[in-house]
Amino acid sequence: MLNFLELLSFGPNGWGDEIAKGALLTIELAVVTLPVGIVIGLAVALAKDSNSRLLRAVGDLYTTVFRGLPELLTLFIVYYGGQMLLTRIANYLVEGAAIEVNQFVAGVVALGLVLGAFSSEVLLAAIRAVPKGQKEAASALGLSGWSTFRLVTFPQLWRVALPGLSNNWMVLLKDTSLVSVIAISDLMRQTSIAVGVTKQPFFFYLVACLIYLVFSGLSSIVFTALENRASRGFKRVGGH
């Protein structure tokens, strides 16, 4: 037992600081990716709900592609493919130029694209759950389409979308472990390094499991509070 505690100590003799830094980076990656994915998802949802056949087709194609591709493959395409594409573009401007894509940015983009695809379905359902009569009333009052969305639809769709978005956040937390394959020092990569050096796979992977469970538990508490807050007005109305 004492030996295990020493393995998790902070300093040169333990792996506590490395594991803590990896856990912090995992949360940073997820927190930065979340708004990116939601913005993409909202844009795609609006496209799929529009009257334009072209926009609906583009939205359907996007969700089909990024919901169908494995997340790991999407990460490789963004990281390696994006690097090649940017280097070729740079070569047109400056001969011999080379661009190296930042691993963290690549992780955010790849996970954001996947999160956007799944979030779009949640947000689309939430948009369509807002009664059409409210939109028609806003139009009758002379509100533009953007004003109607901003003042009528948007405040209500979050209440409906929050449970689905909370599930997507949980999936995102787990998917962050994939970025370790492109040398980001997240929790999973630091755990694997510790396992390779100490030859204690069960112990360190168990520690990683517990950390992910703590993240998930705290996330559940936060989203439950947000859902309760978003539903307060509706609960009062229902109570009366």
PDB file of C-alpha atoms in Angstrom:
ATOM      1  CA  MET A   1       0.000   0.000   0.000  1.00  0.00           C
ATOM      2  CA  LEU A   2       2.815   2.359   0.915  1.00  0.00           C
ATOM      3  CA  ASN A   3       4.511   1.613  -2.397  1.00  0.00           C
ATOM      4  CA  PHE A   4       1.357   2.552  -4.311  1.00  0.00           C
ATOM      5  CA  LEU A   5       1.069   5.815  -2.400  1.00  0.00           C
ATOM      6  CA  GLU A   6       4.676   6.563  -3.282  1.00  0.00           C
ATOM      7  CA  LEU A   7       3.883   5.964  -6.962  1.00  0.00           C
ATOM      8  CA  LEU A   8       1.242   8.697  -6.772  1.00  0.00           C
ATOM      9  CA  SER A   9       3.370  11.135  -4.785  1.00  0.00           C
ATOM     10  CA  PHE A  10       4.381  14.484  -6.221  1.00  0.00           C
ATOM     11  CA  GLY A  11       8.014  14.998  -7.049  1.00  0.00           C
ATOM     12  CA  PRO A  12      10.806  13.059  -8.753  1.00  0.00           C
ATOM     13  CA  ASN A  13       9.910   9.747  -7.087  1.00  0.00           C
ATOM     14  CA  GLY A  14       6.228   9.684  -7.971  1.00  0.00           C
ATOM     15  CA  TRP A  15       3.817  10.197 -10.843  1.00  0.00           C
ATOM     16  CA  GLY A  16       1.258  12.340  -9.069  1.00  0.00           C
ATOM     17  CA  ASP A  17       2.250  15.587 -10.777  1.00  0.00           C
ATOM     18  CA  GLU A  18       2.274  13.997 -14.254  1.00  0.00           C
ATOM     19  CA  ILE A  19      -1.133  12.384 -13.700  1.00  0.00           C
ATOM     20  CA  ALA A  20      -2.541  15.664 -12.347  1.00  0.00           C
ATOM     21  CA  LYS A  21      -1.227  17.628 -15.353  1.00  0.00           C
ATOM     22  CA  GLY A  22      -2.704  15.043 -17.697  1.00  0.00           C
ATOM     23  CA  ALA A  23      -6.076  15.220 -15.937  1.00  0.00           C
ATOM     24  CA  LEU A  24      -6.038  19.027 -16.140  1.00  0.00           C
ATOM     25  CA  LEU A  25      -5.221  18.906 -19.854  1.00  0.00           C
ATOM     26  CA  THR A  26      -8.068  16.450 -20.421  1.00  0.00           C
ATOM     27  CA  ILE A  27     -10.533  18.852 -18.817  1.00  0.00           C
ATOM     28  CA  GLU A  28      -9.077  21.810 -20.726  1.00  0.00           C
ATOM     29  CA  LEU A  29      -9.460  19.950 -24.007  1.00  0.00           C
ATOM     30  CA  ALA A  30     -13.068  18.998 -23.254  1.00  0.00           C
ATOM     31  CA  VAL A  31     -14.022  22.493 -22.034  1.00  0.00           C
ATOM     32  CA  VAL A  32     -12.513  24.188 -25.103  1.00  0.00           C
ATOM     33  CA  THR A  33     -14.109  21.648 -27.462  1.00  0.00           C
ATOM     34  CA  LEU A  34     -17.613  21.936 -25.965  1.00  0.00           C
ATOM     35  CA  PRO A  35     -18.511  25.435 -27.261  1.00  0.00           C
ATOM     36  CA  VAL A  36     -16.897  24.643 -30.622  1.00  0.00           C
ATOM     37  CA  GLY A  37     -19.046  21.549 -31.020  1.00  0.00           C
ATOM     38  CA  ILE A  38     -22.226  23.294 -29.844  1.00  0.00           C
ATOM     39  CA  VAL A  39     -21.736  26.222 -32.243  1.00  0.00           C
ATOM     40  CA  ILE A  40     -21.154  23.804 -35.123  1.00  0.00           C
ATOM     41  CA  GLY A  41     -24.117  21.710 -34.033  1.00  0.00           C
ATOM     42  CA  LEU A  42     -26.410  24.737 -33.818  1.00  0.00           C
ATOM     43  CA  ALA A  43     -25.353  25.919 -37.293  1.00  0.00           C
ATOM     44  CA  VAL A  44     -25.983  22.457 -38.747  1.00  0.00           C
ATOM     45  CA  ALA A  45     -29.327  22.167 -36.940  1.00  0.00           C
ATOM     46  CA  LEU A  46     -30.452  25.514 -38.351  1.00  0.00           C
ATOM     47  CA  ALA A  47     -29.348  24.404 -41.812  1.00  0.00           C
ATOM     48  CA  LYS A  48     -31.363  21.184 -41.512  1.00  0.00           C
ATOM     49  CA  ASP A  49     -34.396  23.124 -40.298  1.00  0.00           C
ATOM     50  CA  SER A  50     -34.212  25.743 -43.062  1.00  0.00           C
ATOM     51  CA  ASN A  51     -36.442  26.013 -46.099  1.00  0.00           C
ATOM     52  CA  SER A  52     -33.445  25.725 -48.416  1.00  0.00           C
ATOM     53  CA  ARG A  53     -33.065  22.283 -49.970  1.00  0.00           C
ATOM     54  CA  LEU A  54     -29.347  22.898 -50.453  1.00  0.00           C
ATOM     55  CA  LEU A  55     -28.773  23.791 -46.803  1.00  0.00           C
ATOM     56  CA  ARG A  56     -30.735  20.764 -45.654  1.00  0.00           C
ATOM     57  CA  ALA A  57     -28.671  18.528 -47.932  1.00  0.00           C
ATOM     58  CA  VAL A  58     -25.413  19.991 -46.624  1.00  0.00           C
ATOM     59  CA  GLY A  59     -26.557  19.500 -43.024  1.00  0.00           C
ATOM     60  CA  ASP A  60     -27.602  15.908 -43.686  1.00  0.00           C
ATOM     61  CA  LEU A  61     -24.305  15.170 -45.420  1.00  0.00           C
ATOM     62  CA  TYR A  62     -22.325  16.631 -42.524  1.00  0.00           C
ATOM     63  CA  THR A  63     -24.090  14.588 -39.864  1.00  0.00           C
ATOM     64  CA  THR A  64     -23.928  11.427 -41.981  1.00  0.00           C
ATOM     65  CA  VAL A  65     -20.166  11.756 -42.459  1.00  0.00           C
ATOM     66  CA  PHE A  66     -19.089  12.707 -38.954  1.00  0.00           C
ATOM     67  CA  ARG A  67     -21.518  10.413 -37.157  1.00  0.00           C
ATOM     68  CA  GLY A  68     -20.413   7.544 -39.384  1.00  0.00           C
ATOM     69  CA  LEU A  69     -16.640   7.985 -39.172  1.00  0.00           C
ATOM     70  CA  PRO A  70     -14.791   6.589 -36.132  1.00  0.00           C
ATOM     71  CA  GLU A  71     -13.579   9.424 -33.915  1.00  0.00           C
ATOM     72  CA  LEU A  72     -10.002   8.162 -34.140  1.00  0.00           C
ATOM     73  CA  LEU A  73     -10.091   8.287 -37.938  1.00  0.00           C
ATOM     74  CA  THR A  74     -11.484  11.832 -37.839  1.00  0.00           C
ATOM     75  CA  LEU A  75      -8.616  12.808 -35.541  1.00  0.00           C
ATOM     76  CA  PHE A  76      -6.025  11.363 -37.943  1.00  0.00           C
ATOM     77  CA  ILE A  77      -7.630  13.072 -40.938  1.00  0.00           C
ATOM     78  CA  VAL A  78      -7.693  16.464 -39.213  1.00  0.00           C
ATOM     79  CA  TYR A  79      -4.172  16.193 -37.792  1.00  0.00           C
ATOM     80  CA  TYR A  80      -2.270  14.640 -40.693  1.00  0.00           C
ATOM     81  CA  GLY A  81      -4.557  15.698 -43.534  1.00  0.00           C
ATOM     82  CA  GLY A  82      -4.870  19.239 -42.235  1.00  0.00           C
ATOM     83  CA  GLN A  83      -1.109  19.489 -41.917  1.00  0.00           C
ATOM     84  CA  MET A  84      -0.598  18.352 -45.510  1.00  0.00           C
ATOM     85  CA  LEU A  85      -3.294  20.681 -46.840  1.00  0.00           C
ATOM     86  CA  LEU A  86      -1.958  23.749 -45.016  1.00  0.00           C
ATOM     87  CA  THR A  87       1.603  22.941 -46.105  1.00  0.00           C
ATOM     88  CA  ARG A  88       0.528  22.739 -49.752  1.00  0.00           C
ATOM     89  CA  ILE A  89      -1.308  26.040 -49.493  1.00  0.00           C
ATOM     90  CA  ALA A  90       1.744  27.631 -47.861  1.00  0.00           C
ATOM     91  CA  ASN A  91       3.968  26.266 -50.645  1.00  0.00           C
ATOM     92  CA  TYR A  92       1.924  28.176 -53.202  1.00  0.00           C
ATOM     93  CA  LEU A  93       2.721  31.368 -51.320  1.00  0.00           C
ATOM     94  CA  VAL A  94       6.264  30.639 -50.134  1.00  0.00           C
ATOM     95  CA  GLU A  95       8.251  27.844 -51.756  1.00  0.00           C
ATOM     96  CA  GLY A  96       9.558  25.298 -49.290  1.00  0.00           C
ATOM     97  CA  ALA A  97       7.294  26.487 -46.463  1.00  0.00           C
ATOM     98  CA  ALA A  98       6.068  23.882 -43.991  1.00  0.00           C
ATOM     99  CA  ILE A  99       3.288  24.165 -41.433  1.00  0.00           C
ATOM    100  CA  GLU A 100       3.013  21.994 -38.369  1.00  0.00           C
ATOM    101  CA  VAL A 101      -0.454  21.687 -36.856  1.00  0.00           C
ATOM    102  CA  ASN A 102      -0.626  22.078 -33.095  1.00  0.00           C
ATOM    103  CA  GLN A 103      -1.801  18.804 -31.526  1.00  0.00           C
ATOM    104  CA  PHE A 104      -4.143  20.513 -29.074  1.00  0.00           C
ATOM    105  CA  VAL A 105      -5.796  22.541 -31.840  1.00  0.00           C
ATOM    106  CA  ALA A 106      -6.125  19.414 -33.990  1.00  0.00           C
ATOM    107  CA  GLY A 107      -7.758  17.598 -31.089  1.00  0.00           C
ATOM    108  CA  VAL A 108     -10.227  20.440 -30.524  1.00  0.00           C
ATOM    109  CA  VAL A 109     -11.126  20.606 -34.225  1.00  0.00           C
ATOM    110  CA  ALA A 110     -11.542  16.838 -34.646  1.00  0.00           C
ATOM    111  CA  LEU A 111     -13.552  16.322 -31.473  1.00  0.00           C
ATOM    112  CA  GLY A 112     -15.518  19.495 -32.184  1.00  0.00           C
ATOM    113  CA  LEU A 113     -16.545  18.212 -35.615  1.00  0.00           C
ATOM    114  CA  VAL A 114     -17.773  14.947 -34.116  1.00  0.00           C
ATOM    115  CA  LEU A 115     -19.512  16.673 -31.208  1.00  0.00           C
ATOM    116  CA  GLY A 116     -21.133  19.089 -33.650  1.00  0.00           C
ATOM    117  CA  ALA A 117     -22.598  16.234 -35.667  1.00  0.00           C
ATOM    118  CA  PHE A 118     -24.207  14.583 -32.644  1.00  0.00           C
ATOM    119  CA  SER A 119     -25.240  17.869 -31.020  1.00  0.00           C
ATOM    120  CA  SER A 120     -26.969  18.976 -34.215  1.00  0.00           C
ATOM    121  CA  GLU A 121     -29.513  16.177 -33.847  1.00  0.00           C
ATOM    122  CA  VAL A 122     -30.216  17.151 -30.244  1.00  0.00           C
ATOM    123  CA  LEU A 123     -30.528  20.841 -31.104  1.00  0.00           C
ATOM    124  CA  LEU A 124     -32.664  20.149 -34.169  1.00  0.00           C
ATOM    125  CA  ALA A 125     -35.137  18.207 -32.036  1.00  0.00           C
ATOM    126  CA  ALA A 126     -35.132  21.048 -29.504  1.00  0.00           C
ATOM    127  CA  ILE A 127     -35.775  23.667 -32.206  1.00  0.00           C
ATOM    128  CA  ARG A 128     -38.708  21.676 -33.550  1.00  0.00           C
ATOM    129  CA  ALA A 129     -40.069  21.206 -30.013  1.00  0.00           C
ATOM    130  CA  VAL A 130     -40.749  24.950 -29.735  1.00  0.00           C
ATOM    131  CA  PRO A 131     -44.449  25.432 -30.650  1.00  0.00           C
ATOM    132  CA  LYS A 132     -44.925  26.828 -34.144  1.00  0.00           C
ATOM    133  CA  GLY A 133     -47.581  29.165 -32.801  1.00  0.00           C
ATOM    134  CA  GLN A 134     -44.942  31.125 -30.917  1.00  0.00           C
ATOM    135  CA  LYS A 135     -42.916  31.638 -34.086  1.00  0.00           C
ATOM    136  CA  GLU A 136     -46.028  32.676 -35.989  1.00  0.00           C
ATOM    137  CA  ALA A 137     -46.944  35.120 -33.236  1.00  0.00           C
ATOM    138  CA  ALA A 138     -43.436  36.618 -33.347  1.00  0.00           C
ATOM    139  CA  SER A 139     -43.726  36.979 -37.117  1.00  0.00           C
ATOM    140  CA  ALA A 140     -47.122  38.658 -36.718  1.00  0.00           C
ATOM    141  CA  LEU A 141     -45.518  41.146 -34.344  1.00  0.00           C
ATOM    142  CA  GLY A 142     -43.060  42.075 -37.082  1.00  0.00           C
ATOM    143  CA  LEU A 143     -39.998  40.308 -35.716  1.00  0.00           C
ATOM    144  CA  SER A 144     -37.424  39.191 -38.274  1.00  0.00           C
ATOM    145  CA  GLY A 145     -36.336  35.581 -38.557  1.00  0.00           C
ATOM    146  CA  TRP A 146     -33.143  36.275 -36.592  1.00  0.00           C
ATOM    147  CA  SER A 147     -35.001  38.212 -33.887  1.00  0.00           C
ATOM    148  CA  THR A 148     -37.547  35.412 -33.582  1.00  0.00           C
ATOM    149  CA  PHE A 149     -34.785  32.852 -33.141  1.00  0.00           C
ATOM    150  CA  ARG A 150     -32.852  35.026 -30.658  1.00  0.00           C
ATOM    151  CA  LEU A 151     -35.802  36.113 -28.522  1.00  0.00           C
ATOM    152  CA  VAL A 152     -38.275  33.237 -28.834  1.00  0.00           C
ATOM    153  CA  THR A 153     -36.679  29.996 -30.016  1.00  0.00           C
ATOM    154  CA  PHE A 154     -33.187  30.161 -28.529  1.00  0.00           C
ATOM    155  CA  PRO A 155     -34.172  30.731 -24.858  1.00  0.00           C
ATOM    156  CA  GLN A 156     -36.508  27.729 -25.001  1.00  0.00           C
ATOM    157  CA  LEU A 157     -34.487  25.214 -26.971  1.00  0.00           C
ATOM    158  CA  TRP A 158     -31.767  24.972 -24.311  1.00  0.00           C
ATOM    159  CA  ARG A 159     -34.226  23.617 -21.751  1.00  0.00           C
ATOM    160  CA  VAL A 160     -35.154  20.808 -24.134  1.00  0.00           C
ATOM    161  CA  ALA A 161     -31.607  20.226 -25.398  1.00  0.00           C
ATOM    162  CA  LEU A 162     -29.758  20.135 -22.063  1.00  0.00           C
ATOM    163  CA  PRO A 163     -30.312  16.412 -21.271  1.00  0.00           C
ATOM    164  CA  GLY A 164     -29.073  15.400 -24.718  1.00  0.00           C
ATOM    165  CA  LEU A 165     -26.145  17.817 -24.597  1.00  0.00           C
ATOM    166  CA  SER A 166     -25.159  16.474 -21.178  1.00  0.00           C
ATOM    167  CA  ASN A 167     -24.934  12.981 -22.693  1.00  0.00           C
ATOM    168  CA  ASN A 168     -22.795  14.361 -25.514  1.00  0.00           C
ATOM    169  CA  TRP A 169     -20.506  15.996 -22.945  1.00  0.00           C
ATOM    170  CA  MET A 170     -20.031  12.646 -21.210  1.00  0.00           C
ATOM    171  CA  VAL A 171     -19.101  11.050 -24.523  1.00  0.00           C
ATOM    172  CA  LEU A 172     -16.728  13.937 -25.242  1.00  0.00           C
ATOM    173  CA  LEU A 173     -14.969  13.404 -21.902  1.00  0.00           C
ATOM    174  CA  LYS A 174     -14.278   9.795 -22.845  1.00  0.00           C
ATOM    175  CA  ASP A 175     -13.287  10.642 -26.414  1.00  0.00           C
ATOM    176  CA  THR A 176     -10.546  12.983 -25.189  1.00  0.00           C
ATOM    177  CA  SER A 177      -8.523   9.858 -24.411  1.00  0.00           C
ATOM    178  CA  LEU A 178      -8.065   9.372 -28.171  1.00  0.00           C
ATOM    179  CA  VAL A 179      -5.820  12.433 -28.497  1.00  0.00           C
ATOM    180  CA  SER A 180      -3.026  10.547 -26.768  1.00  0.00           C
ATOM    181  CA  VAL A 181      -2.257   8.931 -30.153  1.00  0.00           C
ATOM    182  CA  ILE A 182      -1.051  12.303 -31.513  1.00  0.00           C
ATOM    183  CA  ALA A 183       1.254  12.865 -28.533  1.00  0.00           C
ATOM    184  CA  ILE A 184      -0.934  15.151 -26.432  1.00  0.00           C
ATOM    185  CA  SER A 185       0.004  14.660 -22.793  1.00  0.00           C
ATOM    186  CA  ASP A 186      -3.531  14.075 -21.579  1.00  0.00           C
ATOM    187  CA  LEU A 187      -4.555  11.787 -18.736  1.00  0.00           C
ATOM    188  CA  MET A 188      -4.477   8.649 -20.880  1.00  0.00           C
ATOM    189  CA  ARG A 189      -1.029   9.339 -22.332  1.00  0.00           C
ATOM    190  CA  GLN A 190       0.501  10.176 -18.963  1.00  0.00           C
ATOM    191  CA  THR A 191      -1.047   7.037 -17.520  1.00  0.00           C
ATOM    192  CA  SER A 192       0.413   4.921 -20.330  1.00  0.00           C
ATOM    193  CA  ILE A 193       3.864   6.444 -19.787  1.00  0.00           C
ATOM    194  CA  ALA A 194       3.628   5.706 -16.051  1.00  0.00           C
ATOM    195  CA  VAL A 195       2.614   2.111 -16.821  1.00  0.00           C
ATOM    196  CA  GLY A 196       5.546   1.674 -19.199  1.00  0.00           C
ATOM    197  CA  VAL A 197       8.062   2.931 -16.658  1.00  0.00           C
ATOM    198  CA  THR A 198       6.707   1.334 -13.466  1.00  0.00           C
ATOM    199  CA  LYS A 199       5.223  -1.888 -14.936  1.00  0.00           C
ATOM    200  CA  GLN A 200       2.106  -1.330 -12.807  1.00  0.00           C
ATOM    201  CA  PRO A 201      -0.692  -1.362 -15.402  1.00  0.00           C
ATOM    202  CA  PHE A 202      -3.554  -2.360 -13.107  1.00  0.00           C
ATOM    203  CA  PHE A 203      -2.800   0.326 -10.539  1.00  0.00           C
ATOM    204  CA  PHE A 204      -2.370   3.263 -12.901  1.00  0.00           C
ATOM    205  CA  TYR A 205      -5.253   2.320 -15.194  1.00  0.00           C
ATOM    206  CA  LEU A 206      -7.425   1.976 -12.092  1.00  0.00           C
ATOM    207  CA  VAL A 207      -6.356   5.482 -11.027  1.00  0.00           C
ATOM    208  CA  ALA A 208      -7.267   6.783 -14.500  1.00  0.00           C
ATOM    209  CA  CYS A 209     -10.668   5.049 -14.257  1.00  0.00           C
ATOM    210  CA  LEU A 210     -11.358   6.728 -10.920  1.00  0.00           C
ATOM    211  CA  ILE A 211     -10.386  10.149 -12.277  1.00  0.00           C
ATOM    212  CA  TYR A 212     -12.698   9.768 -15.274  1.00  0.00           C
ATOM    213  CA  LEU A 213     -15.492   8.656 -12.936  1.00  0.00           C
ATOM    214  CA  VAL A 214     -14.930  11.734 -10.760  1.00  0.00           C
ATOM    215  CA  PHE A 215     -15.126  13.939 -13.842  1.00  0.00           C
ATOM    216  CA  SER A 216     -18.348  12.216 -14.891  1.00  0.00           C
ATOM    217  CA  GLY A 217     -19.864  12.510 -11.428  1.00  0.00           C
ATOM    218  CA  LEU A 218     -19.086  16.222 -11.163  1.00  0.00           C
ATOM    219  CA  SER A 219     -20.418  16.766 -14.675  1.00  0.00           C
ATOM    220  CA  SER A 220     -23.692  15.055 -13.750  1.00  0.00           C
ATOM    221  CA  ILE A 221     -24.085  17.372 -10.765  1.00  0.00           C
ATOM    222  CA  VAL A 222     -23.427  20.469 -12.887  1.00  0.00           C
ATOM    223  CA  PHE A 223     -25.815  19.476 -15.682  1.00  0.00           C
ATOM    224  CA  THR A 224     -28.534  18.475 -13.220  1.00  0.00           C
ATOM    225  CA  ALA A 225     -28.264  21.923 -11.633  1.00  0.00           C
ATOM    226  CA  LEU A 226     -28.415  23.568 -15.070  1.00  0.00           C
ATOM    227  CA  GLU A 227     -31.476  21.519 -16.060  1.00  0.00           C
ATOM    228  CA  ASN A 228     -33.244  22.402 -12.800  1.00  0.00           C
ATOM    229  CA  ARG A 229     -32.427  26.072 -13.290  1.00  0.00           C
ATOM    230  CA  ALA A 230     -33.629  26.049 -16.901  1.00  0.00           C
ATOM    231  CA  SER A 231     -36.893  24.351 -15.923  1.00  0.00           C
ATOM    232  CA  ARG A 232     -37.786  26.511 -12.905  1.00  0.00           C
ATOM    233  CA  GLY A 233     -40.274  28.742 -14.707  1.00  0.00           C
ATOM    234  CA  PHE A 234     -41.944  25.801 -16.438  1.00  0.00           C
ATOM    235  CA  LYS A 235     -42.263  23.881 -13.160  1.00  0.00           C
ATOM    236  CA  ARG A 236     -44.026  26.847 -11.550  1.00  0.00           C
ATOM    237  CA  VAL A 237     -46.462  27.085 -14.447  1.00  0.00           C
ATOM    238  CA  GLY A 238     -47.118  23.340 -14.286  1.00  0.00           C
ATOM    239  CA  GLY A 239     -47.611  23.516 -10.520  1.00  0.00           C
ATOM    240  CA  HIS A 240     -50.355  26.105 -10.923  1.00  0.00           C
TER     241      HIS A 240
END
